[in-house]
Structure formats: structure tokens, C-alpha cells
Short mmCIF file of C-alpha atoms in Angstrom, two decimals:
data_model
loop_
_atom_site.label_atom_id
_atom_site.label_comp_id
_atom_site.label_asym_id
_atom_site.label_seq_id
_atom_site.Cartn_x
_atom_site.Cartn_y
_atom_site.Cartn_z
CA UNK A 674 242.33 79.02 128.74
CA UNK A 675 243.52 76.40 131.15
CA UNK A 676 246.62 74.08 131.01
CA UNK A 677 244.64 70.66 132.97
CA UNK A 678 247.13 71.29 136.39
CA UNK A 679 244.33 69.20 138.23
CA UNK A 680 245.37 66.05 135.71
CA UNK A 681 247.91 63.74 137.36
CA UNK A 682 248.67 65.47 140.13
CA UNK A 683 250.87 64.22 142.42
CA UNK A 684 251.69 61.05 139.87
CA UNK A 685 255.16 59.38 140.60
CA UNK A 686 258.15 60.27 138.20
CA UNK A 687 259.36 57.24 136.51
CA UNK A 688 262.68 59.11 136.20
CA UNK A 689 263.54 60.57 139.27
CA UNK A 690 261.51 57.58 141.01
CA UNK A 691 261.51 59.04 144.77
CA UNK A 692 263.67 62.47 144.34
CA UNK A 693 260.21 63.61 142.60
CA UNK A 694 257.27 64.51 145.53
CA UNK A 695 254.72 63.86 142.50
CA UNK A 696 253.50 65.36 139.82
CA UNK A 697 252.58 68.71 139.67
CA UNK A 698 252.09 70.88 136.50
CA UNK A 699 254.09 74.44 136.43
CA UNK A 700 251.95 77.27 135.54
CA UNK A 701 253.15 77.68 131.95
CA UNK A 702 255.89 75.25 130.84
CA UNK A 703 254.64 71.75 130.29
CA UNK A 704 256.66 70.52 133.00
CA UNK A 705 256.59 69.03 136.46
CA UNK A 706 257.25 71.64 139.02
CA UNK A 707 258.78 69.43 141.54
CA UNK A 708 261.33 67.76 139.48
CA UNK A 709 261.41 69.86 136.23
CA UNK A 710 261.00 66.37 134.04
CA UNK A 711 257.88 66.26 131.57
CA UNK A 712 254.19 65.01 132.26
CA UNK A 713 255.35 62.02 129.60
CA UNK A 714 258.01 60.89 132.44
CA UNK A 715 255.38 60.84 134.85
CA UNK A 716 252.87 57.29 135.77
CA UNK A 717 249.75 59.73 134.54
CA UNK A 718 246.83 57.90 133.61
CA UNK A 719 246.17 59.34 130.33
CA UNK A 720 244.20 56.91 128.04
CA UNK A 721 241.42 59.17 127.77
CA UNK A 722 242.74 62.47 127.15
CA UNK A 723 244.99 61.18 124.39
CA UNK A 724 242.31 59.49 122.87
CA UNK A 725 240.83 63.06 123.03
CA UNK A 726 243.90 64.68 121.76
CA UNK A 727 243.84 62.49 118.74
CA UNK A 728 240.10 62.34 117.90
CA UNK A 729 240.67 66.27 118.16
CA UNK A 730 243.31 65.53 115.56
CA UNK A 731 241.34 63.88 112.86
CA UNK A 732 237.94 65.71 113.16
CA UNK A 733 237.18 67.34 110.07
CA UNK A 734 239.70 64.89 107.97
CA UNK A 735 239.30 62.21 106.21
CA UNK A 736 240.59 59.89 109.09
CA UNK A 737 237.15 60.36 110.91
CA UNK A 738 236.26 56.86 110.79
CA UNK A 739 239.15 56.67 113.18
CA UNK A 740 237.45 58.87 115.73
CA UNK A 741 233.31 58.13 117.09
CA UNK A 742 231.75 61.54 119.10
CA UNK A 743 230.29 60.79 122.34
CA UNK A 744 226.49 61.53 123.03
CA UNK A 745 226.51 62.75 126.31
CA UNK A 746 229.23 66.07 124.97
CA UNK A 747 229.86 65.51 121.41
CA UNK A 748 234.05 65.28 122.01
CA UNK A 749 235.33 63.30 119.18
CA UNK A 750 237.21 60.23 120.63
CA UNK A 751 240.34 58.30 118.90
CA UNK A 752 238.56 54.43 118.24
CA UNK A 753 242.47 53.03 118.88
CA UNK A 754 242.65 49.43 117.71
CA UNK A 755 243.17 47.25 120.46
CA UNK A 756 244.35 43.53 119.13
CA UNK A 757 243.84 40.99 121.86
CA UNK A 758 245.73 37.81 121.02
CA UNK A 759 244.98 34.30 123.08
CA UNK A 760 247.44 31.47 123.09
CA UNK A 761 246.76 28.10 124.33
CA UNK A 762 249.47 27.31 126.43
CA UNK A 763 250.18 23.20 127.08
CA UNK A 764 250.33 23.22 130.91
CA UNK A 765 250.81 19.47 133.18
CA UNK A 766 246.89 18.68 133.91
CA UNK A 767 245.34 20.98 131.26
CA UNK A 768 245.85 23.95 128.79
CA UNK A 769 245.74 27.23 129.62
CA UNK A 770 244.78 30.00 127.85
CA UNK A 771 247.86 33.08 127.67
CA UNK A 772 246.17 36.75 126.63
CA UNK A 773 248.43 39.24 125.12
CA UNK A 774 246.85 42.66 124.48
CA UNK A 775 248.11 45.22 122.41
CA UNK A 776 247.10 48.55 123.42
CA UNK A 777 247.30 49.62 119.48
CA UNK A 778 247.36 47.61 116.62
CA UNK A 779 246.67 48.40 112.92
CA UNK A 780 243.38 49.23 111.89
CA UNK A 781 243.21 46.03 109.64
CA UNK A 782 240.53 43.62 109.16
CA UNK A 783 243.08 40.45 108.68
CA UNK A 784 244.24 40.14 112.18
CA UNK A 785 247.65 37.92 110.71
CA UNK A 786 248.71 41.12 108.53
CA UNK A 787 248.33 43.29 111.96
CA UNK A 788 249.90 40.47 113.88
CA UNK A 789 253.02 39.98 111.67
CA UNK A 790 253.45 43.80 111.74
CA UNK A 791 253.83 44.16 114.98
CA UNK A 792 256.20 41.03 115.14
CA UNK A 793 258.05 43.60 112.69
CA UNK A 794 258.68 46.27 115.17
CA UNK A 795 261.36 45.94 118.19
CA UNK A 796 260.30 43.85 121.05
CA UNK A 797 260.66 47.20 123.15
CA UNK A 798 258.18 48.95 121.17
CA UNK A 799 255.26 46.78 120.69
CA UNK A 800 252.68 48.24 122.97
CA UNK A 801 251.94 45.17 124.78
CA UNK A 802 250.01 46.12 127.78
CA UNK A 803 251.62 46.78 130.64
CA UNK A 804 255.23 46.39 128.75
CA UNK A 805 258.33 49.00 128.23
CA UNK A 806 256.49 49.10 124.81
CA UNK A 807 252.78 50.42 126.06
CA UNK A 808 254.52 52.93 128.11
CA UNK A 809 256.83 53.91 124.50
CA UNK A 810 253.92 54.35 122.86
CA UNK A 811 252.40 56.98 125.87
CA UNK A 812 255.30 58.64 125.93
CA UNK A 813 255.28 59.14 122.23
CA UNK A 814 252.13 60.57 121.76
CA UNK A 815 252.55 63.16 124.70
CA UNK A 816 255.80 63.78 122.43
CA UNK A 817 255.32 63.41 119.08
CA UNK A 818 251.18 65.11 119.16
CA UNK A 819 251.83 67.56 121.84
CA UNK A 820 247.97 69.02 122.41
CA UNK A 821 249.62 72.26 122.46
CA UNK A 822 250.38 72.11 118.80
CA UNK A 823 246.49 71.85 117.39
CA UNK A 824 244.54 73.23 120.57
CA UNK A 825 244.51 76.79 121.47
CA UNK A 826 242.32 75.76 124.47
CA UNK A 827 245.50 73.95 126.02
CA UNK A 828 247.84 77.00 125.26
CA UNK A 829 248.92 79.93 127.42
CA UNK A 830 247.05 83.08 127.06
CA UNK A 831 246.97 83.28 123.46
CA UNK A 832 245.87 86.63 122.21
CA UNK A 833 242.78 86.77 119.72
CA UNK A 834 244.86 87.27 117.26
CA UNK A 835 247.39 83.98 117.96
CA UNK A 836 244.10 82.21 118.02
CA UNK A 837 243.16 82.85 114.67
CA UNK A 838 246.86 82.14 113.36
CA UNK A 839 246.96 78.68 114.96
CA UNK A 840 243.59 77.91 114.14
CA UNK A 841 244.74 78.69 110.57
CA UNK A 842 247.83 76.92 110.92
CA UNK A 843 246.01 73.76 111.83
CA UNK A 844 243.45 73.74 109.25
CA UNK A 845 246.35 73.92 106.76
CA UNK A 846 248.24 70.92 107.76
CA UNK A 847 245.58 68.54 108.42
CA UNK A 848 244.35 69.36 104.89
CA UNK A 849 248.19 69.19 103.14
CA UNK A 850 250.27 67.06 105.23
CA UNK A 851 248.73 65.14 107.75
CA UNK A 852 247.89 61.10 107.48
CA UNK A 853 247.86 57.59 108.29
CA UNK A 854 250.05 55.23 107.65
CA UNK A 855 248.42 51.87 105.93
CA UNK A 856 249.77 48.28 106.22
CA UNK A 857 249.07 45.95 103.18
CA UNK A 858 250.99 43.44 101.71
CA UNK A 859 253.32 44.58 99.06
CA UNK A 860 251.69 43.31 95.94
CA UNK A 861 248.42 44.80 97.16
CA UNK A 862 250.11 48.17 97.62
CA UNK A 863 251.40 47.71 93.63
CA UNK A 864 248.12 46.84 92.42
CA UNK A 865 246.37 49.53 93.89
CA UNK A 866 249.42 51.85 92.50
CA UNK A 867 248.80 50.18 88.81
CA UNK A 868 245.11 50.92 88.97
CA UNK A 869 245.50 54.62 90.26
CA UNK A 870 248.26 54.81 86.96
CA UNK A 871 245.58 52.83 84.71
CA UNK A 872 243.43 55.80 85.54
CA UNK A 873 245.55 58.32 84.54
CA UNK A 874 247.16 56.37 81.35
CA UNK A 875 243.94 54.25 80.43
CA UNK A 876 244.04 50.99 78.90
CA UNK A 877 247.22 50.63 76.78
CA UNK A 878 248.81 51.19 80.62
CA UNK A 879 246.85 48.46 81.92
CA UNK A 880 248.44 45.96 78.95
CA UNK A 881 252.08 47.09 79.42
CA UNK A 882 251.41 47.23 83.00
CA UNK A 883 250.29 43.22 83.42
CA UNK A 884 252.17 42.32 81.23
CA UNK A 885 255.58 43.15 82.45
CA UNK A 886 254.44 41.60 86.25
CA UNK A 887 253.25 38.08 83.97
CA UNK A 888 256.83 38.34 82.61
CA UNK A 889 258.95 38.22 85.94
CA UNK A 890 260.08 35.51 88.01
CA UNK A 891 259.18 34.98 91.45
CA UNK A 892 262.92 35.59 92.11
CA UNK A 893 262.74 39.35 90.53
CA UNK A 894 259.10 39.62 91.75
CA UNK A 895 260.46 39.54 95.22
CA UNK A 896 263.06 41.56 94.92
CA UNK A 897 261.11 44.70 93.17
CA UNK A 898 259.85 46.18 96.69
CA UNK A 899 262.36 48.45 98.59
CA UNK A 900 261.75 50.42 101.64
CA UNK A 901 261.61 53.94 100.76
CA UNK A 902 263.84 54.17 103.96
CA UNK A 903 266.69 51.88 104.52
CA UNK A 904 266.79 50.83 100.39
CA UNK A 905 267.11 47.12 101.31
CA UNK A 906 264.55 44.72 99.54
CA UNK A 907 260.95 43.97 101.23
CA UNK A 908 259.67 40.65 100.69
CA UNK A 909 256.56 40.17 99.27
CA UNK A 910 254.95 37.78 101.80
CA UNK A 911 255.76 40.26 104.98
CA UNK A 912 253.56 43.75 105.95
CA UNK A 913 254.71 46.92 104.46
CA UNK A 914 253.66 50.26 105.32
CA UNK A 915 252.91 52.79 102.74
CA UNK A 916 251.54 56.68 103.20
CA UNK A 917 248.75 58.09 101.23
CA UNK A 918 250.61 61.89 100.80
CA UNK A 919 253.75 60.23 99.86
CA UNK A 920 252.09 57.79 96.80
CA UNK A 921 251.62 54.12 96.33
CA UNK A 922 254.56 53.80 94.97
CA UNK A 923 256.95 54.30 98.39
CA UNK A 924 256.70 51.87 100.90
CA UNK A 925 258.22 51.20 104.45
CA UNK A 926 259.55 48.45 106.64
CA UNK A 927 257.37 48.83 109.82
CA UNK A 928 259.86 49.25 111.71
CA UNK A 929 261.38 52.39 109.55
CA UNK A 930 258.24 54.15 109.54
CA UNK A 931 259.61 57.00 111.35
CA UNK A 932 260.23 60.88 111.71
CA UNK A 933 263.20 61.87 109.46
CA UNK A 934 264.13 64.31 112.49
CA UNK A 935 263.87 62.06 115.98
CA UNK A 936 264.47 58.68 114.15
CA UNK A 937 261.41 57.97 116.47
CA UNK A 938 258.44 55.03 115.30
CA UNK A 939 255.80 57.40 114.15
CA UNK A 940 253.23 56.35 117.22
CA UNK A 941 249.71 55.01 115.74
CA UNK A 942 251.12 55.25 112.22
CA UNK A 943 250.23 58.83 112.16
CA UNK A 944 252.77 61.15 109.76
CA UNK A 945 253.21 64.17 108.16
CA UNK A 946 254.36 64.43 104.83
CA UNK A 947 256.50 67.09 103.67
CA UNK A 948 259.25 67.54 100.63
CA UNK A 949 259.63 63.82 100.75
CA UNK A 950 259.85 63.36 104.17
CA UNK A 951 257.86 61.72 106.92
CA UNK A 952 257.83 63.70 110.23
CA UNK A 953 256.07 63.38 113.39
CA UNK A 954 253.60 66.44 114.80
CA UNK A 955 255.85 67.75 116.80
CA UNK A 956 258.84 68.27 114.20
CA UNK A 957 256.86 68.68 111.31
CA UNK A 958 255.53 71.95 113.27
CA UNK A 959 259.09 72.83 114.03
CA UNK A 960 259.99 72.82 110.95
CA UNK A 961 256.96 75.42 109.66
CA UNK A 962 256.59 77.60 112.94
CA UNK A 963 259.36 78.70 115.91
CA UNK A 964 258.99 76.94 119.04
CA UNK A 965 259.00 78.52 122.70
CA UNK A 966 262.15 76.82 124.28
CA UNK A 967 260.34 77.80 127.95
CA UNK A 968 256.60 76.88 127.52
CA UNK A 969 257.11 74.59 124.63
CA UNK A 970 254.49 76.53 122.32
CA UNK A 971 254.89 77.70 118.67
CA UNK A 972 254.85 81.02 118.09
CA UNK A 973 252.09 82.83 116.45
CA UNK A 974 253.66 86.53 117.63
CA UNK A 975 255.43 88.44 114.96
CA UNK A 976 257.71 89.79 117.79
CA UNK A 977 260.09 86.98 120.03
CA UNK A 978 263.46 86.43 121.53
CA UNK A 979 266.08 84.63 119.60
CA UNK A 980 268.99 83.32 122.61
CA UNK A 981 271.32 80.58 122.44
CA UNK A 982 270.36 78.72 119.42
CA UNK A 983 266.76 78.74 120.61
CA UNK A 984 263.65 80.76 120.11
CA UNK A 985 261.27 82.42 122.85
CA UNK A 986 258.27 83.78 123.57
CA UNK A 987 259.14 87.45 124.89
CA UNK A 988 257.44 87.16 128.12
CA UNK A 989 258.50 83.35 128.70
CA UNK A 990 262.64 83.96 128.45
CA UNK A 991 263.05 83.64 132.01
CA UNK A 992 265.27 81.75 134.68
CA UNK A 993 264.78 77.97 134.63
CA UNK A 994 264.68 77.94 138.61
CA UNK A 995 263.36 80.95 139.52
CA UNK A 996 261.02 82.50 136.25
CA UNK A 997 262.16 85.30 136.61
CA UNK A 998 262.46 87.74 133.48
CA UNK A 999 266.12 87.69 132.12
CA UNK A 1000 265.39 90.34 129.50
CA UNK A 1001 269.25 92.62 129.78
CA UNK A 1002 269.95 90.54 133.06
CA UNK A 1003 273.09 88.42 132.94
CA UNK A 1004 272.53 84.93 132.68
CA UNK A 1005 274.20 81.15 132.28
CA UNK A 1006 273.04 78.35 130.56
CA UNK A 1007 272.48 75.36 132.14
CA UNK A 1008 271.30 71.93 130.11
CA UNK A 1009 270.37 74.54 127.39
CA UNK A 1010 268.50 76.30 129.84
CA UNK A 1011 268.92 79.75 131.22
CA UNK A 1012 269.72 80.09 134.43
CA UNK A 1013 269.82 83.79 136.30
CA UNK A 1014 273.23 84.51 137.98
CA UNK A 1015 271.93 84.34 141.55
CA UNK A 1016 270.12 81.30 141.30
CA UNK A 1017 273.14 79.89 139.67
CA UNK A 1018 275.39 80.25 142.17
CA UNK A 1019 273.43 79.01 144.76
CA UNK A 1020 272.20 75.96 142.77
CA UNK A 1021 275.19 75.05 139.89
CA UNK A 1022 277.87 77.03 140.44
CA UNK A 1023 281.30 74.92 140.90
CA UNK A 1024 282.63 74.68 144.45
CA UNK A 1025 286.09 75.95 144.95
CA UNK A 1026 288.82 73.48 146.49
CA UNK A 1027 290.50 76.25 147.97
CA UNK A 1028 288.36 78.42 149.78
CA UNK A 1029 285.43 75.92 149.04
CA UNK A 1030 282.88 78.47 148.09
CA UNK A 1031 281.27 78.90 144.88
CA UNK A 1032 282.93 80.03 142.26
CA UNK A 1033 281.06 83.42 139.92
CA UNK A 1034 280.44 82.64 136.62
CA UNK A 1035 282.15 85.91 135.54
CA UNK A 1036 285.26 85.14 137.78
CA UNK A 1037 288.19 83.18 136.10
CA UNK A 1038 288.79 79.58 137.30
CA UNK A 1039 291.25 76.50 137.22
CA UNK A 1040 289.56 73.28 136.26
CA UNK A 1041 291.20 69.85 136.25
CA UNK A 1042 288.84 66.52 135.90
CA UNK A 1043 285.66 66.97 138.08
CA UNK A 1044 287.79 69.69 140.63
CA UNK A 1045 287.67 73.59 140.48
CA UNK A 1046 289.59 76.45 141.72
CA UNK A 1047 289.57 80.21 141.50
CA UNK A 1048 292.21 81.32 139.29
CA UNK A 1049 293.39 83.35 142.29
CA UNK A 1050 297.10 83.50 144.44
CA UNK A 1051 294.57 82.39 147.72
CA UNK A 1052 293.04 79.36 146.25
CA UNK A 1053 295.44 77.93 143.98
CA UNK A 1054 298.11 76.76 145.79
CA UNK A 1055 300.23 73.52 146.45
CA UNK A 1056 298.06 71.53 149.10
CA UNK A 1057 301.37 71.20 151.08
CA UNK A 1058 303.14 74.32 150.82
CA UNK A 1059 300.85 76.84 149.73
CA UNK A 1060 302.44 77.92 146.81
CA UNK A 1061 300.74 79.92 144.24
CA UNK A 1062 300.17 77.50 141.35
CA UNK A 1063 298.95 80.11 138.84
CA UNK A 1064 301.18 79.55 135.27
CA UNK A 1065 303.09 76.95 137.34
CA UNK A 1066 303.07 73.10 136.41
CA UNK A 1067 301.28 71.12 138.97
CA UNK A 1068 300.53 67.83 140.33
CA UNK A 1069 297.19 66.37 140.79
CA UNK A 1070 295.53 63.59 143.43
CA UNK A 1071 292.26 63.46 144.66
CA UNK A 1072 291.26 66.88 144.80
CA UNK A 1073 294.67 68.27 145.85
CA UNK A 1074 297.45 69.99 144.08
CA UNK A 1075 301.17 70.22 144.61
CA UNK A 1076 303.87 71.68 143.31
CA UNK A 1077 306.85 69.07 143.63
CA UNK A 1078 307.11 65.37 144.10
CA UNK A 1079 308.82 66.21 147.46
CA UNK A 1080 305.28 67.94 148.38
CA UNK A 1081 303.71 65.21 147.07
CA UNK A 1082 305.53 63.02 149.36
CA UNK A 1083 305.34 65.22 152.50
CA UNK A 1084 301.50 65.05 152.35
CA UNK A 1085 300.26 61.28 150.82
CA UNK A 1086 302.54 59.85 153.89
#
């Protein structure tokens, strides 16, 4: 079972801009070798795969007339939405013609209810092509529907057994918890919600029902709608999200349509529905399965490593820098990563002002601001007269300690 190291390889870091030599995969943690950031940071064409990814996703749902199989290998492909919009714009001898494409829109047939939606969302997060929004949107997918979290094919050696579990696993949420959002105006969203009740209550509902909507105003009419998220009112006239698990009868503002755990815009409209909650993929698994902090993985495996607040694949708790197993070694953690001693004083350790060499982690040590010291009658001592400085009050500036103002004096002139 492969990983895909050949795709993007050597693709610039949009992070580290030059400090990253390009893209290039590690051999089990989804991240760049080179400069440790994720393939998301990275300019990697991806259009295609994550169309794959999310075909993948909604074969054998209901959402497959979202996805079309290709003839040539039967892979079911995500049919995005792509809205393009053309504005005649006056120019000084004619008009020209100004194309805006979105790279996703709502799957809507009345192009001004997917057009007002998007006005809806932040200006940074419409997925205009080529904008800060299109690459928001990439980077969301690769984050919030990591492939790793529905394909065993794009895991790391999975036993048989893990196999089975995930393949489980994923049957079971696409059939309970996975769906789509929908965007319809708010009085469509109430009909549809009346109807689905007159079915249940038959027709004395019906009569109650239109007949307390015939009795409001269009004051109170407008004011009946209110986003499941924020609680502030929805007008009738504007777009309104609403999610099939959750019932008609909850609605969102576009732009609150998001996970209740990253506070991120679910990216395509695609949620997960859970005690009352919309999450993306990514925390949505989190929240039903542990998740390798080193490969990034859930774990299947009845048997892991629970460190620092995180959880761990056995074979996969290992040095950040180096991978190498830190099973009973001593270790530091760096960024919420694990670092093994030796690699950590050679690449974070502190620097001592004193003897300027770096300081153990084990080893006690004076900090002040940004400088460091060992805690030790050679190294911290008055930058003028050497005194030891240990339990003593001291002076700082620059980097340099002293124990008097006299010292002080004696040195700065």
C-alpha cells in the first residue's frame, strides 16, 4: 500500500517559500521531508486527486449524483460545480467582458441563489480562481477529508485486520453521519419541513400548519428563521443552508456552516452530523477513533502509546528529526513533538551566554527574556567581575549580567 511520494514532488512551500528545497513526501508521516510543513502548504497540483478523494467519498451514498465513474478505469470522480460568472465591464472605446470563476459553487440550478451565497461567505474564502480563497478551499479539503481517513490504500501498512476495521468504520459513517449541505431559500426550507410534518401528522397538520403562516405579518414572517449557529435572525429573501441529518427545521448562515471543533467553513458543504453538531471529516473521526500524532492515521490497533496529551501508533512514537524509536529513551517535546535528547541538543537546545554551548535538557538553567545560562558558579556570573550570580539579584542588558550598578558602569562605558 503506497503513500503517492511521486505526487508533487519537489513543489515549492508556500510557507517556508525558499528555506523549503521542494516537496518531498516522508515515508510515513504526511509531511514534507525537507521542511517538515504539510503537502496542503505546498503549490501541489491536486485538482484531480481530490476530486478522486471525494468521489471515493460519496460512492455507495446517496450523494452519487455528485460523483460520474470514468470509462477508461471506473474511479468515481467528484462532478465539483464550477460557477463561471461574466460581467460586462464599460471600458473608453467598447465593453469588455470580466470572467470570474469559482472553482466550487453550490450544486443549484438558480445560478442567483448560488451567486448570493457565495457573496455570503468572507471575501477570503470564496474560491475564486486563482484567489487566497481557491487556495482555502485546497487546503481545506487536504485538511478537513484527509484520504487517509476513508482509504486503506493511502495508509501505512495496515494489517488485514486494520483493514477490515476501517473498512467497517467507513461504511458506518457514510451511512449515519455523513452529508451535504443544501442552500434554499428559507421559506422553501419551511415548506419542505411542513410537508415532511404533514406526512407524519396528516391533514388536520396541514390546516393548523397554513394557517398560522396566512396569519403572520411579513414583519414576524421575517423574523421566524434563526441560524441554528449564531441565533441571530435570517432573512427570508437571502440563501440559507440547511443539513439533511440535522432536519429541516435547523438552518445556517453560509457563512456559519462550519465544524463545531476548527470553527473552519465546512469545504464543498460537506458535514458530519453528530449529537447536534456539525463536524468536518477530519474531527468528526477524532472524535470516534484515536489519531496517530506521528503519521496522522486513526488507529484501528487495540494496542498504542498514549504520551503527552496525544495518542500513537506503537511503532510510529519516534523522534521528530531523526525517527528514531523513543520507546524508554528520554525525550523533549518540541512544538508538541518529540524530540530525542541527542538530536535536541544539537538542533533546539538553548545556547549558554556563559560558556556558549548548549545547555542539557536535564541540566538546571537561568533564563531571563530570550537569554540562557547554566545554573552553574562558571557561567553565571557578573559580565564585569565574574561574580557568581546564583541566588544573587542581578542586572540585565543585552545579553549580559552584572551584579552592581558600579559593574554596570565599568562595562557599558
Amino acid at each position: 500500500m503506497g503513500l503517492g511520494h511521486e505526487q508533487g514532488f519537489g513543489a515549492p512551500c508556500l510557507k517556508c517559500k525558499d528555506k523549503c528545497e521542494g516537496f518531498e513526501l516522508h515515508f510515513w508521516r504526511k509531511i514534507c521531508r525537507n521542511c517538515k510543513c504539510g503537502q496542503e502548504e505546498h503549490d501541489v497540483l491536486t485538482s484531480n486527486e481530490e476530486d478522486r478523494k471525494v468521489g471515493k467519498l460519496f460512492e455507495d451514498t446517496k450523494y452519487t449524483t455528485l460523483i460520474a465513474k470514468l470509462k477508461n478505469d471506473g474511479i468515481p470522480m467528484y462532478k465539483r460545480n464550477v460557477m463561471i460568472l461574466t460581467n460586462p465591464v464599460p471600458a473608453k472605446k467598447n465593453i469588455s467582458i470580466n470572467t470570474v470563476t469559482y472553482e466550487w459553487a453550490p450544486p443549484v440550478q438558480n445560478q442567483i441563489l448560488a451567486r448570493q451565497y457565495m457573496q455570503m461567505l468572507p471575501k477570503e474564502k470564496q474560491p475564486v480562481a486563482g484567489s487566497e480563497g481557491a487556495q482555502y478551499r485546497k487546503k481545506q479539503l487536504a485538511k478537513q477529508l484527509p484520504a487517509h481517513d476513508q482509504d486503506p490504500s493511502k495508509c501505512h501498512e495496515l494489517s488485514p485486520s486494520e483493514v477490515k476495521q476501517m473498512e467497517q468504520f467507513v461504511k458506518k459513517y457514510k451511512n449515519e453521519a455523513l452529508g451535504v449541505g443544501d442552500v434554499k431559500l428559507p421559506g422553501e426550507v419551511e415548506t419542505k419541513a411542513t410537508d415532511k410534518n404533514n406526512v407524519n401528522n396528516g391533514d388536520r397538520g396541514t390546516s393548523a400548519a397554513v394557517g398560522a403562516m396566512e396569519g403572520k405579518s411579513a414583519d414576524q414572517k421575517a423574523s421566524q428563521y434563526f441560524c441554528y449557529c449564531c441565533k441571530l435572525n435570517m432573512k427570508e429573501g437571502d440563501p440559507a443552508v440547511y443539513a439533511e441529518r440535522a432536519g429541516y427545521d435547523k438552518l445556517w448562515h453560509p457563512a456559519c456552516f462550519v465544524c463545531c471543533t476548527c470553527s473552519e467553513l465546512l469545504v464543498d458543504m460537506i458535514y458530519f452530523w453528530k449529537n447536534g453538531n456539525l463536524y468536518c471529516g477530519r474531527h468528526y473521526c477524532d472524535s470516534e477513533k484515536p489519531r496517530c500524532a506521528g503519521c496522522d492515521e486513526l488507529i484501528f490497533s487495540n494496542e498504542y502509546t498514549q504520551a503527552e496529551g496525544q495518542n500513537w501508533h506503537l511503532k510510529h512514537f519516534c523522534c521528530f528529526d531523526c525517527d528514531c524509536v523513543l520507546a524508554g529513551e528520554i525525550y523533549v517535546m518540541v512544538n508538541d513533538k518529540p524530540v530525542c535528547k541527542p538530536c535536541y541538543v544539537k538542533n533546539h537546545a538553548a545556547i549558554c551566554q556563559g560558556c556558549h554551548n548548549a545547555i542539557d535538557p536535564e541540566v538546571q538553567r537561568v533564563t531571563y527574556n530570550s537569554f540562557n545560562w547554566h545554573a552553574t558558579q562558571e557561567c553565571f556570573l557578573c559580565s564585569c567581575c565574574s561574580k557568581c550570580l546564583i541566588g544573587q539579584k542581578f542586572m540585565p542588558v543585552e545579553g549580559m549580567v552584572f551584579c552592581s550598578v558600579e559593574c554596570k558602569k565599568k562595562m557599558m562605558s
